[in-house]
XYZ file of N, CA and C in Angstrom:
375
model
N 0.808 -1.207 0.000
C 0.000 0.000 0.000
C 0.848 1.268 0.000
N 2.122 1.152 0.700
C 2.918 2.426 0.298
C 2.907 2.754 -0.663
N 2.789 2.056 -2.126
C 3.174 2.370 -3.482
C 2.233 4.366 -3.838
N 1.044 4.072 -3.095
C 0.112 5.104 -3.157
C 0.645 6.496 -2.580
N 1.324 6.179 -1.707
C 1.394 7.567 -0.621
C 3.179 7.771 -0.910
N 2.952 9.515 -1.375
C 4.517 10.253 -1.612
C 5.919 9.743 -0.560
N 6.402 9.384 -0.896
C 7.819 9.049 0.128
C 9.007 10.462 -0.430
N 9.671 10.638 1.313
C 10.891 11.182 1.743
C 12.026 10.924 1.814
N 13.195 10.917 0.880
C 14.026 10.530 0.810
C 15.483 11.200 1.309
N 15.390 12.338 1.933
C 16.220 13.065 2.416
C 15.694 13.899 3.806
N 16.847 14.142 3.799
C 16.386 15.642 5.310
C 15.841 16.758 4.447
N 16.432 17.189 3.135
C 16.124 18.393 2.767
C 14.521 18.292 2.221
N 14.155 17.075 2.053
C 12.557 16.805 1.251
C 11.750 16.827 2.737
N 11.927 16.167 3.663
C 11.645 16.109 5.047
C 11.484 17.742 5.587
N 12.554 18.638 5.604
C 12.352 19.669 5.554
C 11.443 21.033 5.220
N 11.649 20.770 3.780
C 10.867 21.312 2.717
C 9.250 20.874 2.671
N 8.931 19.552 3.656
C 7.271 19.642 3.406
C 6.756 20.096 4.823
N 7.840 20.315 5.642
C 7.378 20.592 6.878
C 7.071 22.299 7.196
N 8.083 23.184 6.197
C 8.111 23.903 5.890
C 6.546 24.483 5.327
N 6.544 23.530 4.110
C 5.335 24.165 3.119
C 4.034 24.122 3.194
N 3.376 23.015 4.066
C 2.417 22.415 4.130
C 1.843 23.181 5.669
N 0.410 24.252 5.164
C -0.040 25.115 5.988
C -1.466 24.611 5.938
N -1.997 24.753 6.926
C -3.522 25.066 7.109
C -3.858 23.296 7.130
N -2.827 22.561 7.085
C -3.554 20.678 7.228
C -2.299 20.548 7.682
N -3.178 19.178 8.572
C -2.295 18.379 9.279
C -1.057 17.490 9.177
N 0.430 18.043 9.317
C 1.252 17.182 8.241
C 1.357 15.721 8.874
N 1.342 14.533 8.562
C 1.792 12.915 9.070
C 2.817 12.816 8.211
N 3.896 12.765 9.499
C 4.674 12.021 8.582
C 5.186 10.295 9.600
N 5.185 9.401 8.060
C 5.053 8.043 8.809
C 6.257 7.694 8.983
N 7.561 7.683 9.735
C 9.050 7.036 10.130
C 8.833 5.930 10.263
N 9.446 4.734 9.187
C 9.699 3.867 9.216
C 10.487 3.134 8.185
N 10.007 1.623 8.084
C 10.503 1.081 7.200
C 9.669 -0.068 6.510
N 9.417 0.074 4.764
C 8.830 -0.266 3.995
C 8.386 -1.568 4.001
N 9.309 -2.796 4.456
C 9.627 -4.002 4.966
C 8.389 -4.433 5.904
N 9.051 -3.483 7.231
C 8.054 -3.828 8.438
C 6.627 -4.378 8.440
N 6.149 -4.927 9.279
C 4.916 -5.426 9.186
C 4.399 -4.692 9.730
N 4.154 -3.300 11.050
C 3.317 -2.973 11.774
C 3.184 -1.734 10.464
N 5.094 -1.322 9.746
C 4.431 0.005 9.178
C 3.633 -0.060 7.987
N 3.593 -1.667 7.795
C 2.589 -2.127 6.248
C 1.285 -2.182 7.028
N 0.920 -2.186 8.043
C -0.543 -2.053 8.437
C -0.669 -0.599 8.867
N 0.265 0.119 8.878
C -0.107 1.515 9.077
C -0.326 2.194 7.752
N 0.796 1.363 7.109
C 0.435 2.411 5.636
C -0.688 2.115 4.533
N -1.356 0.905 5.239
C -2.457 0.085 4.826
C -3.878 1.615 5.110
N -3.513 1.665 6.633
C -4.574 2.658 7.438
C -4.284 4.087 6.416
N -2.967 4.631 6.591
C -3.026 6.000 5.557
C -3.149 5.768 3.970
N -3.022 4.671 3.317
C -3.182 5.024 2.082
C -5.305 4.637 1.945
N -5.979 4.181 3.040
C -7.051 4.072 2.396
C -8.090 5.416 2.836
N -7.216 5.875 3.909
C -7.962 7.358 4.381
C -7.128 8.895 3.127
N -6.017 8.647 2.772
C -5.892 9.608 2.541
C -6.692 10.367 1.279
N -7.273 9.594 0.660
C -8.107 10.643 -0.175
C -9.177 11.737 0.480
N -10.001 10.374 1.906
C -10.977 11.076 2.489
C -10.219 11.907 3.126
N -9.130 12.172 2.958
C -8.907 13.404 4.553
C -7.951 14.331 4.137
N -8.055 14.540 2.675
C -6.920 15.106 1.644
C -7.206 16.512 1.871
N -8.288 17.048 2.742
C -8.590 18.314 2.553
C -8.089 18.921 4.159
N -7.927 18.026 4.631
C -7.181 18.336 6.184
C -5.812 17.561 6.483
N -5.631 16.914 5.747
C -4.408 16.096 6.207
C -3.076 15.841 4.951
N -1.335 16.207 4.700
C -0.659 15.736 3.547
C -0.404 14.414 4.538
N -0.286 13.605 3.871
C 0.477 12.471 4.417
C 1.718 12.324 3.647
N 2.555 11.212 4.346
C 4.311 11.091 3.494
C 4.933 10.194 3.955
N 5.663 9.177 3.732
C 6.159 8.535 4.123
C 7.713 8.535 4.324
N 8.311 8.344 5.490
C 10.002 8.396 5.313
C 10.551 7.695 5.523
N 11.670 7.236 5.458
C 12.061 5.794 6.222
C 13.599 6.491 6.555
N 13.532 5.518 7.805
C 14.282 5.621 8.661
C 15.536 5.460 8.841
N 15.924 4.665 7.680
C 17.456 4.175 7.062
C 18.083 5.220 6.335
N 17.056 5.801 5.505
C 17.628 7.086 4.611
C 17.658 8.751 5.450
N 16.891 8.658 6.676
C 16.438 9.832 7.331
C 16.530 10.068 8.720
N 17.843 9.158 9.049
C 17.913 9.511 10.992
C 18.119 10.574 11.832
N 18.156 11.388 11.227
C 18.515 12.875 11.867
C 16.940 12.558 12.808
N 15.798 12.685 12.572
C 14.713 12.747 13.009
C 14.117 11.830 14.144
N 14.585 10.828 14.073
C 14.499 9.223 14.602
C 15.133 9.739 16.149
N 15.791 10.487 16.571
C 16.964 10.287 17.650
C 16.552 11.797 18.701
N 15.150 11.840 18.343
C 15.075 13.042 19.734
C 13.314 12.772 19.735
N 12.862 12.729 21.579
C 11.696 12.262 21.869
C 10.605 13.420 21.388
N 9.344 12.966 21.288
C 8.812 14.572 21.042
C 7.626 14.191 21.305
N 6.726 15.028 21.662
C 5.708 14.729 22.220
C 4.333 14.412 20.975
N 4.485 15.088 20.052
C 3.823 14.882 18.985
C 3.887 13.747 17.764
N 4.682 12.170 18.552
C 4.986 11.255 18.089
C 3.342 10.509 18.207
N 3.228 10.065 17.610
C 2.493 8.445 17.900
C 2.862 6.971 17.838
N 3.151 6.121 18.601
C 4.432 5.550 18.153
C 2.942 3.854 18.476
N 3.388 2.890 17.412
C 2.685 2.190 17.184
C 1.758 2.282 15.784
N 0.452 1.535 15.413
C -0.562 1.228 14.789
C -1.758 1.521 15.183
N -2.601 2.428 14.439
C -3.979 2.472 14.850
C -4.855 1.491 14.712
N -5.500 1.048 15.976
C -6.784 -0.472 15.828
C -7.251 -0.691 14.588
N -7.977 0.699 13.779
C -9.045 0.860 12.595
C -8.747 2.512 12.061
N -9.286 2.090 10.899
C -9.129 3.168 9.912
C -9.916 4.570 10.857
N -10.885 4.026 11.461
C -11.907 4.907 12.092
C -11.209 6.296 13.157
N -9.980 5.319 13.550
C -9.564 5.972 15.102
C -8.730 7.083 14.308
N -7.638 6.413 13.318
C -6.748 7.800 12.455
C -7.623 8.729 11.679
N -8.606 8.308 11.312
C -9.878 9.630 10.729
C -10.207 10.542 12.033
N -10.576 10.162 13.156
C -11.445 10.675 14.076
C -9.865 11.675 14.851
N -8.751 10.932 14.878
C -7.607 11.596 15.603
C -7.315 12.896 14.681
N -7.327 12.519 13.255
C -7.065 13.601 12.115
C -8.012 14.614 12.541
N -9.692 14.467 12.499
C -10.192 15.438 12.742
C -10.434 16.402 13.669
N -9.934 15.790 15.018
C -9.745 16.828 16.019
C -8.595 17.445 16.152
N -7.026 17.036 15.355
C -6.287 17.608 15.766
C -6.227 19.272 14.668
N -7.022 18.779 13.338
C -7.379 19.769 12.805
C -8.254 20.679 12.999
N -9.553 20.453 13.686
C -10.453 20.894 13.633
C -10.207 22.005 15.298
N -8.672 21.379 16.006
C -8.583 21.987 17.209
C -7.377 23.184 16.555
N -6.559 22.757 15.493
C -5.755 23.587 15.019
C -6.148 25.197 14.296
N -7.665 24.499 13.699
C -8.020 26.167 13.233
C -8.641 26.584 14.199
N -8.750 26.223 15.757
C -9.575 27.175 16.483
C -8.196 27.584 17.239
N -7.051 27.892 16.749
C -5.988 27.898 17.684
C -5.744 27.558 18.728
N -5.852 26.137 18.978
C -5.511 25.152 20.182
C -4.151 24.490 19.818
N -3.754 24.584 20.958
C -2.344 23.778 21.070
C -2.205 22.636 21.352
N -3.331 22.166 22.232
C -3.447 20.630 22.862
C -4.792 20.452 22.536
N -5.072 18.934 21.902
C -6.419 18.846 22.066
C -6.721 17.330 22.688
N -7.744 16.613 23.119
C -8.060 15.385 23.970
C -7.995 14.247 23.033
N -7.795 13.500 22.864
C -7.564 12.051 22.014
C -8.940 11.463 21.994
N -9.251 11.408 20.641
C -11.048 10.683 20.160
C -10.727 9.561 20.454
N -9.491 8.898 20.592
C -9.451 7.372 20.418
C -9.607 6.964 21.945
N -9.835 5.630 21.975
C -10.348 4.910 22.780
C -9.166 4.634 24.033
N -8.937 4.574 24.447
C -7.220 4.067 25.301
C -7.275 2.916 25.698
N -8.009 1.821 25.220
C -7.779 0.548 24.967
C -7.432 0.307 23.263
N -7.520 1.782 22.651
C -6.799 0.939 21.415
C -5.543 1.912 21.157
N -5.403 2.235 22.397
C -3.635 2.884 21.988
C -2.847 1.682 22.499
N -1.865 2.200 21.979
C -0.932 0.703 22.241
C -0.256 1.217 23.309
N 0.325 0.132 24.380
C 0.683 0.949 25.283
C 2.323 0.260 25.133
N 3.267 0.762 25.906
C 4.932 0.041 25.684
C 5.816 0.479 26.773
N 6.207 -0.547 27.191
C 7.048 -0.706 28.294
C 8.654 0.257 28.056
N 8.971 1.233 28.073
C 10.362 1.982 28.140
C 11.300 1.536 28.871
N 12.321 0.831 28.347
C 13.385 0.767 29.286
C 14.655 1.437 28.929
N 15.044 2.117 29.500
C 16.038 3.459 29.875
C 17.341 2.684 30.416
N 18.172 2.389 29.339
C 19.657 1.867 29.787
C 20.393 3.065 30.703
N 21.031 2.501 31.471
C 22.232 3.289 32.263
C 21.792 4.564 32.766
N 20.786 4.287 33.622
C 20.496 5.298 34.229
C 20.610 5.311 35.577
């Protein structure tokens, strides 16, 4: 399903859409093409992105060609697979629909039994 959705092949393309892309929500998906969780993610963005083309660019990058990005925590990660197509539509629309009312934070539509949850373990600390 990646074949559908634009891929990032540098920092400077990575850059340049983060840059350009105003008034919708940018996703960008870090990973790798291979993977199985990011072939069910890119399963989830390539069948929403037409419906949500008017609020959302999507892009894909991978992570082998693009680590500058990969190596600092941020709060605006989502890290995992969404349950259903339903939950990344419904997350898209509030984070947009909270962005043109100039909100900075908005509450998660999704369920928190279908976020994934993950154990952190913190070497040498």
């Amino acid at each position: 399903m990646s074949l559908f959705l634009p891929k990032l092949s540098c920092k400077k393309d990575v850059d340049e859409v983060i840059k350009s892309v105003a008034e919708k929500v940018l996703v960008l998906r870090f990973g790798r093409d291979e993977d199985s969780v990011c072939m069910q993610l890119d399963e989830t963005l390539a069948k929403t992105s037409h419906d949500l083309s008017n609020m959302t660019s999507i892009y894909l990058v991978d992570v082998d060609k693009v680590p500058v990005y990969t190596q600092s925590p941020d709060h605006t990660k989502f890290v995992g697979c969404f349950k259903t197509k339903q939950d990344f539509i419904d997350l898209i629309e509030v984070i947009y629909r909270g962005a043109m009312r100039g909100k900075l934070i908005v509450r998660s539509p999704i369920d928190p039994r279908n976020i994934p949850k993950y154990d952190l373990l913190y070497h040498g600390i």
